């Protein structure tokens, strides 16, 4: 069945292995299926929900495009654009924020985690971020949204907003209610320094993540220093659940080798971490080094990256501007 795919990545720098295995790898598979129509968005409006340096943001937008292409997304087969260049996103976000309920947003755990204890000082944008995300998806009638596990709750909110809009204005299915596409096994890659925390761009320690721009030596060093436990590698799935660091590292290995957690556990059962880490470093270097080299090559050609964005913006705008006109008509403008 033909799917309409939409997903976004924030241009907040330090794109990492979690972004790759949780989302971008899936984008590539979906993009390779000619039946699908794919739209990949550099969500720069989302990025400014926390303070950004304008010069770095501009560079990070290009770096995100370069990462998409270096990872295997073919810009000829998909639309790649940046969100702020298509005005309909901000317009739809406002209208949908009048449909979404405070109670729904109050339940969003990502806001609680990101705002931390000092939520009075968080931006209003950080709080209403999931409504903008709903607008992004609904403007393109996306049927499927590939995301990491951490975005599951926001996707549910998007579905609620679409349903409420359709019900309130009695416009059956005008807004397409999208399905999340979340990988079953490796949808959440954890920090290399703490297996209970998600691998993240904003974590201060660079040793906590493998960046997609890391070179061979950096990758080997980070895996060498990755936290483990004093035991030998686990022998069963049951045993691994309590050992978060071991589970994360074996999960990364399994995902990179397109295997299952079960099989990878079996492969290394009872072995030393040092032996396993060598193998893990090797598969990581094999996968990440070519991506990293390609990102650097693409970044040297800014004109090419800007051209991709320009073409993508034009295509995205022609879809989104029609949808926002429909939305405005329905609400009575
Ligand atoms: N650790 C992760 N494991 C699996 N998937 C992940 N994603 C992010 N981290 C992991 C998925 O990557 C896509 C793009 O994420 P994003 O750039 O839009 O934003 P994010 O989730 O805020 O990324 P970070 O790295 O976690 O940034 P900070 O440090 O700001 O919190 C999404 O599909 C996401 O699920």
Tab-separated table of C-alpha atoms and ligand atoms in Angstrom:
chain	number	residue	atom	x	y	z
A	1	UNK	CA	0.000	0.000	0.000
A	2	UNK	CA	1.269	3.463	-0.846
A	3	UNK	CA	2.103	5.485	2.258
A	4	UNK	CA	2.458	9.219	2.736
A	5	UNK	CA	5.414	9.618	5.050
A	6	UNK	CA	6.276	12.736	7.032
A	7	UNK	CA	8.928	13.138	9.693
A	8	UNK	CA	11.196	15.835	11.060
A	9	UNK	CA	14.565	16.263	12.705
A	10	UNK	CA	15.623	19.317	14.693
A	11	UNK	CA	18.707	21.165	13.437
A	12	UNK	CA	20.171	21.414	16.907
A	13	UNK	CA	23.613	19.982	16.069
A	14	UNK	CA	25.271	16.774	17.218
A	15	UNK	CA	23.038	14.397	15.253
A	16	UNK	CA	23.821	11.037	16.780
A	17	UNK	CA	23.455	7.288	16.584
A	18	UNK	CA	20.073	7.477	18.395
A	19	UNK	CA	18.691	9.786	15.699
A	20	UNK	CA	20.092	7.429	13.067
A	21	UNK	CA	18.913	4.073	14.452
A	22	UNK	CA	15.658	5.440	15.929
A	23	UNK	CA	14.563	7.494	12.930
A	24	UNK	CA	16.831	8.208	9.936
A	25	UNK	CA	17.593	4.541	9.155
A	26	UNK	CA	13.854	3.976	8.876
A	27	UNK	CA	13.485	7.086	6.671
A	28	UNK	CA	15.983	5.540	4.235
A	29	UNK	CA	14.086	2.231	4.035
A	30	UNK	CA	10.781	4.019	3.492
A	31	UNK	CA	12.360	6.309	0.904
A	32	UNK	CA	13.742	3.337	-1.022
A	33	UNK	CA	10.248	1.942	-1.499
A	34	UNK	CA	9.025	3.619	-4.669
A	35	UNK	CA	5.401	3.214	-3.588
A	36	UNK	CA	5.863	5.754	-0.783
A	37	UNK	CA	5.750	9.525	-0.952
A	38	UNK	CA	8.223	10.840	1.604
A	39	UNK	CA	8.635	14.276	3.117
A	40	UNK	CA	11.539	14.911	5.487
A	41	UNK	CA	11.537	18.219	7.285
A	42	UNK	CA	14.334	20.081	9.049
A	43	UNK	CA	12.240	21.412	11.901
A	44	UNK	CA	13.946	24.710	12.616
A	45	UNK	CA	10.849	26.246	14.243
A	46	UNK	CA	11.068	23.468	16.825
A	47	UNK	CA	14.769	24.109	17.334
A	48	UNK	CA	14.194	27.652	18.647
A	49	UNK	CA	12.010	26.418	21.520
A	50	UNK	CA	15.354	26.456	23.328
A	51	UNK	CA	17.910	29.223	22.758
A	52	UNK	CA	19.988	28.825	19.597
A	53	UNK	CA	22.966	30.735	18.271
A	54	UNK	CA	21.678	32.085	14.890
A	55	UNK	CA	24.917	31.398	13.023
A	56	UNK	CA	25.133	27.845	14.372
A	57	UNK	CA	21.456	27.252	13.616
A	58	UNK	CA	22.000	28.205	9.967
A	59	UNK	CA	24.922	25.761	9.761
A	60	UNK	CA	22.969	23.050	11.561
A	61	UNK	CA	20.105	23.320	9.065
A	62	UNK	CA	22.559	22.529	6.250
A	63	UNK	CA	24.223	19.816	8.328
A	64	UNK	CA	20.867	18.103	8.891
A	65	UNK	CA	20.192	18.089	5.134
A	66	UNK	CA	23.711	16.724	4.566
A	67	UNK	CA	23.056	14.001	7.163
A	68	UNK	CA	19.828	12.926	5.461
A	69	UNK	CA	21.592	12.578	2.114
A	70	UNK	CA	24.764	11.011	3.535
A	71	UNK	CA	22.610	8.411	5.327
A	72	UNK	CA	21.025	7.370	2.038
A	73	UNK	CA	17.939	9.536	1.474
A	74	UNK	CA	17.667	10.348	-2.216
A	75	UNK	CA	16.575	13.988	-2.579
A	76	UNK	CA	15.116	13.171	-5.999
A	77	UNK	CA	12.739	10.639	-4.460
A	78	UNK	CA	11.629	12.727	-1.484
A	79	UNK	CA	10.905	16.289	-0.447
A	80	UNK	CA	13.531	17.716	1.897
A	81	UNK	CA	12.816	21.216	3.217
A	82	UNK	CA	13.073	23.443	6.244
A	83	UNK	CA	9.940	24.196	8.223
A	84	UNK	CA	10.346	27.977	8.696
A	85	UNK	CA	10.324	28.531	4.922
A	86	UNK	CA	6.747	27.246	4.644
A	87	UNK	CA	4.499	29.740	6.432
A	88	UNK	CA	1.570	27.310	6.674
A	89	UNK	CA	3.289	25.466	9.565
A	90	UNK	CA	3.102	28.457	11.911
A	91	UNK	CA	-0.405	29.345	10.755
A	92	UNK	CA	-1.747	25.826	11.222
A	93	UNK	CA	-0.031	25.556	14.608
A	94	UNK	CA	-1.979	28.602	15.837
A	95	UNK	CA	-5.333	27.310	14.617
A	96	UNK	CA	-4.688	23.838	16.045
A	97	UNK	CA	-3.587	25.314	19.367
A	98	UNK	CA	-7.168	26.563	19.633
A	99	UNK	CA	-8.356	22.967	19.144
A	100	UNK	CA	-5.866	21.230	21.475
A	101	UNK	CA	-6.765	21.208	25.174
A	102	UNK	CA	-4.543	22.374	28.043
A	103	UNK	CA	-5.160	19.076	29.820
A	104	UNK	CA	-3.717	17.168	26.870
A	105	UNK	CA	-0.553	19.276	26.769
A	106	UNK	CA	-0.147	19.106	30.539
A	107	UNK	CA	0.365	15.368	30.211
A	108	UNK	CA	3.318	15.596	27.810
A	109	UNK	CA	6.300	14.018	29.528
A	110	UNK	CA	8.916	15.479	27.162
A	111	UNK	CA	8.027	19.015	28.298
A	112	UNK	CA	8.391	17.945	31.912
A	113	UNK	CA	11.781	16.364	31.196
A	114	UNK	CA	13.117	19.233	29.086
A	115	UNK	CA	11.791	22.057	31.272
A	116	UNK	CA	13.072	20.314	34.390
A	117	UNK	CA	12.450	21.873	37.804
A	118	UNK	CA	12.415	25.412	36.499
A	119	UNK	CA	9.408	25.151	34.215
A	120	UNK	CA	8.378	28.765	34.867
A	121	UNK	CA	11.420	29.784	32.844
A	122	UNK	CA	10.804	27.429	29.898
A	123	UNK	CA	9.605	29.081	26.690
A	124	UNK	CA	5.914	28.973	25.791
A	125	UNK	CA	7.092	27.379	22.530
A	126	UNK	CA	8.635	24.429	24.367
A	127	UNK	CA	5.252	23.812	26.002
A	128	UNK	CA	3.194	24.080	22.815
A	129	UNK	CA	5.795	22.261	20.651
A	130	UNK	CA	3.577	19.154	20.183
A	131	UNK	CA	0.856	21.300	18.565
A	132	UNK	CA	3.361	22.580	16.002
A	133	UNK	CA	4.424	18.979	15.430
A	134	UNK	CA	0.773	18.055	14.801
A	135	UNK	CA	0.488	20.926	12.304
A	136	UNK	CA	3.626	19.691	10.482
A	137	UNK	CA	2.149	16.240	10.001
A	138	UNK	CA	-1.470	17.181	9.288
A	139	UNK	CA	-0.627	19.741	6.588
A	140	UNK	CA	0.656	16.936	4.366
A	141	UNK	CA	-2.106	14.365	5.006
A	142	UNK	CA	0.651	12.037	6.248
A	143	UNK	CA	-0.582	8.489	6.774
A	144	UNK	CA	2.564	7.292	8.583
A	145	UNK	CA	5.123	9.055	10.770
A	146	UNK	CA	8.431	7.262	11.469
A	147	UNK	CA	9.791	8.433	14.834
A	148	UNK	CA	11.774	7.196	17.803
A	149	UNK	CA	9.939	5.859	20.832
A	150	UNK	CA	10.319	9.196	22.662
A	151	UNK	CA	7.900	10.830	20.196
A	152	UNK	CA	5.089	8.302	20.678
A	153	UNK	CA	3.115	10.513	23.059
A	154	UNK	CA	3.331	13.514	20.710
A	155	UNK	CA	1.996	11.366	17.884
A	156	UNK	CA	-0.970	10.340	20.029
A	157	UNK	CA	-1.653	14.001	20.713
A	158	UNK	CA	-1.523	14.715	16.970
A	159	UNK	CA	-4.153	12.021	16.409
A	160	UNK	CA	-6.368	13.527	19.146
A	161	UNK	CA	-6.082	16.999	17.611
A	162	UNK	CA	-6.965	15.716	14.131
A	163	UNK	CA	-9.988	13.815	15.465
A	164	UNK	CA	-11.234	16.759	17.519
A	165	UNK	CA	-10.893	19.141	14.554
A	166	UNK	CA	-12.798	16.732	12.295
A	167	UNK	CA	-15.532	16.284	14.931
A	168	UNK	CA	-15.841	19.924	16.000
A	169	UNK	CA	-16.216	21.176	12.443
A	170	UNK	CA	-18.035	18.076	11.193
A	171	UNK	CA	-15.536	17.507	8.393
A	172	UNK	CA	-15.206	13.771	8.283
A	173	UNK	CA	-11.536	12.790	7.701
A	174	UNK	CA	-10.525	16.255	6.467
A	175	UNK	CA	-7.462	15.916	8.649
A	176	UNK	CA	-5.850	12.522	8.080
A	177	UNK	CA	-5.320	10.716	11.409
A	178	UNK	CA	-1.728	9.429	11.098
A	179	UNK	CA	-0.197	6.170	12.300
A	180	UNK	CA	3.149	6.175	14.113
A	181	UNK	CA	5.898	3.975	12.685
A	182	UNK	CA	8.029	3.059	15.676
A	183	UNK	CA	10.533	0.261	15.430
A	184	UNK	CA	9.828	-2.491	17.903
A	185	UNK	CA	13.222	-3.376	19.229
A	186	UNK	CA	15.627	-0.452	18.910
A	187	UNK	CA	13.382	2.552	19.150
A	188	UNK	CA	15.300	4.111	22.064
A	189	UNK	CA	19.090	4.233	22.077
A	190	UNK	CA	20.517	5.109	25.466
A	191	UNK	CA	23.493	7.197	26.578
A	192	UNK	CA	26.885	5.457	26.525
A	193	UNK	CA	27.526	6.887	29.985
A	194	UNK	CA	24.186	6.039	31.609
A	195	UNK	CA	21.970	3.268	30.241
A	196	UNK	CA	18.900	4.752	31.926
A	197	UNK	CA	19.075	8.025	29.955
A	198	UNK	CA	18.274	8.502	26.272
A	199	UNK	CA	21.207	9.287	23.959
A	200	UNK	CA	20.724	12.980	23.318
A	201	UNK	CA	22.164	15.944	21.433
A	202	UNK	CA	22.057	18.256	24.402
A	203	UNK	CA	23.900	15.989	26.885
A	204	UNK	CA	27.041	17.891	27.892
A	205	UNK	CA	29.418	14.934	27.694
A	206	UNK	CA	30.332	14.114	24.097
A	207	UNK	CA	31.333	10.650	25.361
A	208	UNK	CA	27.646	9.900	25.972
A	209	UNK	CA	26.878	9.636	22.236
A	210	UNK	CA	28.289	8.595	18.879
A	211	UNK	CA	27.896	11.613	16.612
A	212	UNK	CA	27.236	10.945	12.953
A	213	UNK	CA	30.252	13.174	12.233
A	214	UNK	CA	32.635	11.155	14.449
A	215	UNK	CA	35.716	9.594	12.874
A	216	UNK	CA	37.112	6.103	13.435
A	217	UNK	CA	39.325	7.047	16.408
A	218	UNK	CA	36.536	8.925	18.157
A	219	UNK	CA	34.145	5.992	17.736
A	220	UNK	CA	36.669	3.453	19.064
A	221	UNK	CA	37.516	5.688	22.014
A	222	UNK	CA	33.860	6.268	22.938
A	223	UNK	CA	33.048	2.553	22.856
A	224	UNK	CA	36.147	1.783	24.918
A	225	UNK	CA	34.936	4.255	27.548
A	226	UNK	CA	31.257	3.240	27.358
A	227	UNK	CA	29.841	2.228	30.740
A	228	UNK	CA	29.348	-1.502	31.350
A	229	UNK	CA	29.002	-3.669	34.473
A	230	UNK	CA	31.510	-6.020	36.089
A	231	UNK	CA	29.820	-9.244	34.888
A	232	UNK	CA	30.347	-11.250	31.715
A	233	UNK	CA	27.908	-10.660	28.855
A	234	UNK	CA	24.390	-11.943	29.561
A	235	UNK	CA	23.132	-15.293	28.325
A	236	UNK	CA	19.413	-14.572	28.003
A	237	UNK	CA	16.856	-11.862	27.343
A	238	UNK	CA	15.596	-12.217	30.914
A	239	UNK	CA	19.029	-11.531	32.337
A	240	UNK	CA	19.605	-8.508	30.121
A	241	UNK	CA	16.586	-6.519	31.277
A	242	UNK	CA	18.223	-5.576	34.557
A	243	UNK	CA	21.527	-4.710	32.889
A	244	UNK	CA	20.693	-1.495	31.063
A	245	UNK	CA	24.170	-0.699	29.717
A	246	UNK	CA	24.726	-4.229	28.380
A	247	UNK	CA	21.254	-4.182	26.827
A	248	UNK	CA	21.919	-0.853	25.111
A	249	UNK	CA	25.281	-1.911	23.642
A	250	UNK	CA	24.001	-5.277	22.428
A	251	UNK	CA	20.905	-3.533	21.056
A	252	UNK	CA	23.098	-1.130	19.079
A	253	UNK	CA	25.088	-4.090	17.722
A	254	UNK	CA	21.897	-5.940	16.751
A	255	UNK	CA	20.372	-2.914	15.048
A	256	UNK	CA	23.535	-2.157	13.058
A	257	UNK	CA	23.848	-5.747	11.891
A	258	UNK	CA	20.096	-5.979	11.129
A	259	UNK	CA	19.820	-8.800	13.625
A	260	UNK	CA	17.635	-9.380	16.676
A	261	UNK	CA	18.492	-8.787	20.318
A	262	UNK	CA	18.014	-12.498	20.940
A	263	UNK	CA	20.514	-13.584	18.298
A	264	UNK	CA	23.086	-11.007	19.338
A	265	UNK	CA	22.843	-12.098	22.972
A	266	UNK	CA	23.416	-15.660	21.819
A	267	UNK	CA	26.481	-14.558	19.806
A	268	UNK	CA	28.247	-13.007	22.766
A	269	UNK	CA	26.816	-14.997	25.705
A	270	UNK	CA	29.352	-15.299	28.541
A	271	UNK	CA	32.080	-13.333	26.711
A	272	UNK	CA	34.091	-10.387	28.037
A	273	UNK	CA	32.982	-6.860	27.364
A	274	UNK	CA	36.403	-6.045	25.890
A	275	UNK	CA	35.994	-8.707	23.193
A	276	UNK	CA	32.433	-7.580	22.438
A	277	UNK	CA	33.410	-3.904	22.382
A	278	UNK	CA	36.000	-4.590	19.686
A	279	UNK	CA	33.345	-6.172	17.475
A	280	UNK	CA	30.884	-3.385	18.238
A	281	UNK	CA	33.468	-0.700	17.371
A	282	UNK	CA	34.092	-2.440	14.074
A	283	UNK	CA	30.431	-2.494	12.989
A	284	UNK	CA	30.016	1.093	14.155
A	285	UNK	CA	33.053	2.287	12.215
A	286	UNK	CA	31.863	0.394	9.125
A	287	UNK	CA	28.472	2.099	9.306
A	288	UNK	CA	29.274	5.588	10.620
A	289	UNK	CA	32.631	6.392	9.012
A	290	UNK	CA	31.265	6.552	5.417
A	291	UNK	CA	28.299	8.659	6.599
A	292	UNK	CA	30.637	10.995	8.481
A	293	UNK	CA	32.941	11.375	5.457
A	294	UNK	CA	29.988	12.052	3.156
A	295	UNK	CA	28.539	14.682	5.534
A	296	UNK	CA	31.889	16.527	5.463
A	297	UNK	CA	32.012	16.332	1.668
A	298	UNK	CA	28.461	17.625	1.295
A	299	UNK	CA	29.037	20.454	3.773
A	300	UNK	CA	31.799	21.757	1.543
A	301	UNK	CA	29.177	22.333	-1.166
A	302	UNK	CA	26.716	24.710	0.457
A	303	UNK	CA	25.195	25.722	-2.856
A	304	UNK	CA	24.099	22.146	-3.498
A	305	UNK	CA	22.508	21.852	-0.054
A	306	UNK	CA	20.745	25.213	-0.425
A	307	UNK	CA	19.431	24.157	-3.828
A	308	UNK	CA	17.930	20.989	-2.335
A	309	UNK	CA	16.200	23.077	0.324
A	310	UNK	CA	14.960	25.570	-2.254
A	311	UNK	CA	13.418	22.853	-4.412
A	312	UNK	CA	11.988	21.126	-1.352
A	313	UNK	CA	10.432	24.339	-0.033
A	314	UNK	CA	8.700	24.949	-3.343
A	315	UNK	CA	7.201	21.444	-3.407
A	316	UNK	CA	6.228	21.478	0.275
A	317	UNK	CA	4.679	24.917	-0.057
A	318	UNK	CA	2.466	23.862	-2.919
A	319	UNK	CA	0.998	21.052	-0.763
A	320	UNK	CA	0.810	22.909	2.563
A	321	UNK	CA	-0.630	26.157	1.192
A	322	UNK	CA	-3.632	24.281	-0.237
A	323	UNK	CA	-4.238	22.476	3.047
A	324	UNK	CA	-4.052	25.632	5.158
A	325	UNK	CA	-6.527	27.338	2.814
A	326	UNK	CA	-8.891	24.411	3.429
A	327	UNK	CA	-8.391	24.695	7.191
A	328	UNK	CA	-9.066	28.447	7.138
A	329	UNK	CA	-12.200	27.960	5.081
A	330	UNK	CA	-13.479	25.334	7.513
A	331	UNK	CA	-12.899	27.463	10.636
A	332	UNK	CA	-14.705	30.416	8.984
A	333	UNK	CA	-11.968	32.814	7.925
B	1	LIG	N1	18.135	8.192	21.736
B	1	LIG	C1	17.269	8.029	20.747
B	1	LIG	N2	16.899	6.778	20.379
B	1	LIG	C2	16.027	6.608	19.345
B	1	LIG	N3	15.507	7.628	18.630
B	1	LIG	C3	15.856	8.876	18.966
B	1	LIG	N4	15.516	10.082	18.462
B	1	LIG	C4	16.158	11.054	19.162
B	1	LIG	N5	16.921	10.510	20.123
B	1	LIG	C5	16.748	9.152	20.029
B	1	LIG	C6	14.627	10.270	17.327
B	1	LIG	O1	15.291	11.050	16.357
B	1	LIG	C7	14.323	11.845	15.653
B	1	LIG	C8	14.810	13.248	15.586
B	1	LIG	O2	14.887	13.769	16.897
B	1	LIG	P1	14.883	15.333	17.069
B	1	LIG	O3	16.098	15.891	16.510
B	1	LIG	O4	13.662	15.911	16.485
B	1	LIG	O5	14.750	15.650	18.561
B	1	LIG	P2	15.090	15.017	19.937
B	1	LIG	O6	14.274	13.817	20.179
B	1	LIG	O7	14.832	16.115	20.874
B	1	LIG	O8	16.608	14.686	19.853
B	1	LIG	P3	17.576	14.605	21.063
B	1	LIG	O9	18.847	14.100	20.566
B	1	LIG	O10	16.971	13.856	22.174
B	1	LIG	O11	17.765	16.106	21.464
B	1	LIG	P4	17.673	16.770	22.905
B	1	LIG	O12	18.990	16.612	23.481
B	1	LIG	O13	17.328	18.210	22.584
B	1	LIG	O14	16.598	16.074	23.685
B	1	LIG	C9	12.998	11.676	16.366
B	1	LIG	O15	12.173	10.795	15.631
B	1	LIG	C10	13.377	11.078	17.691
B	1	LIG	O16	12.364	10.229	18.181
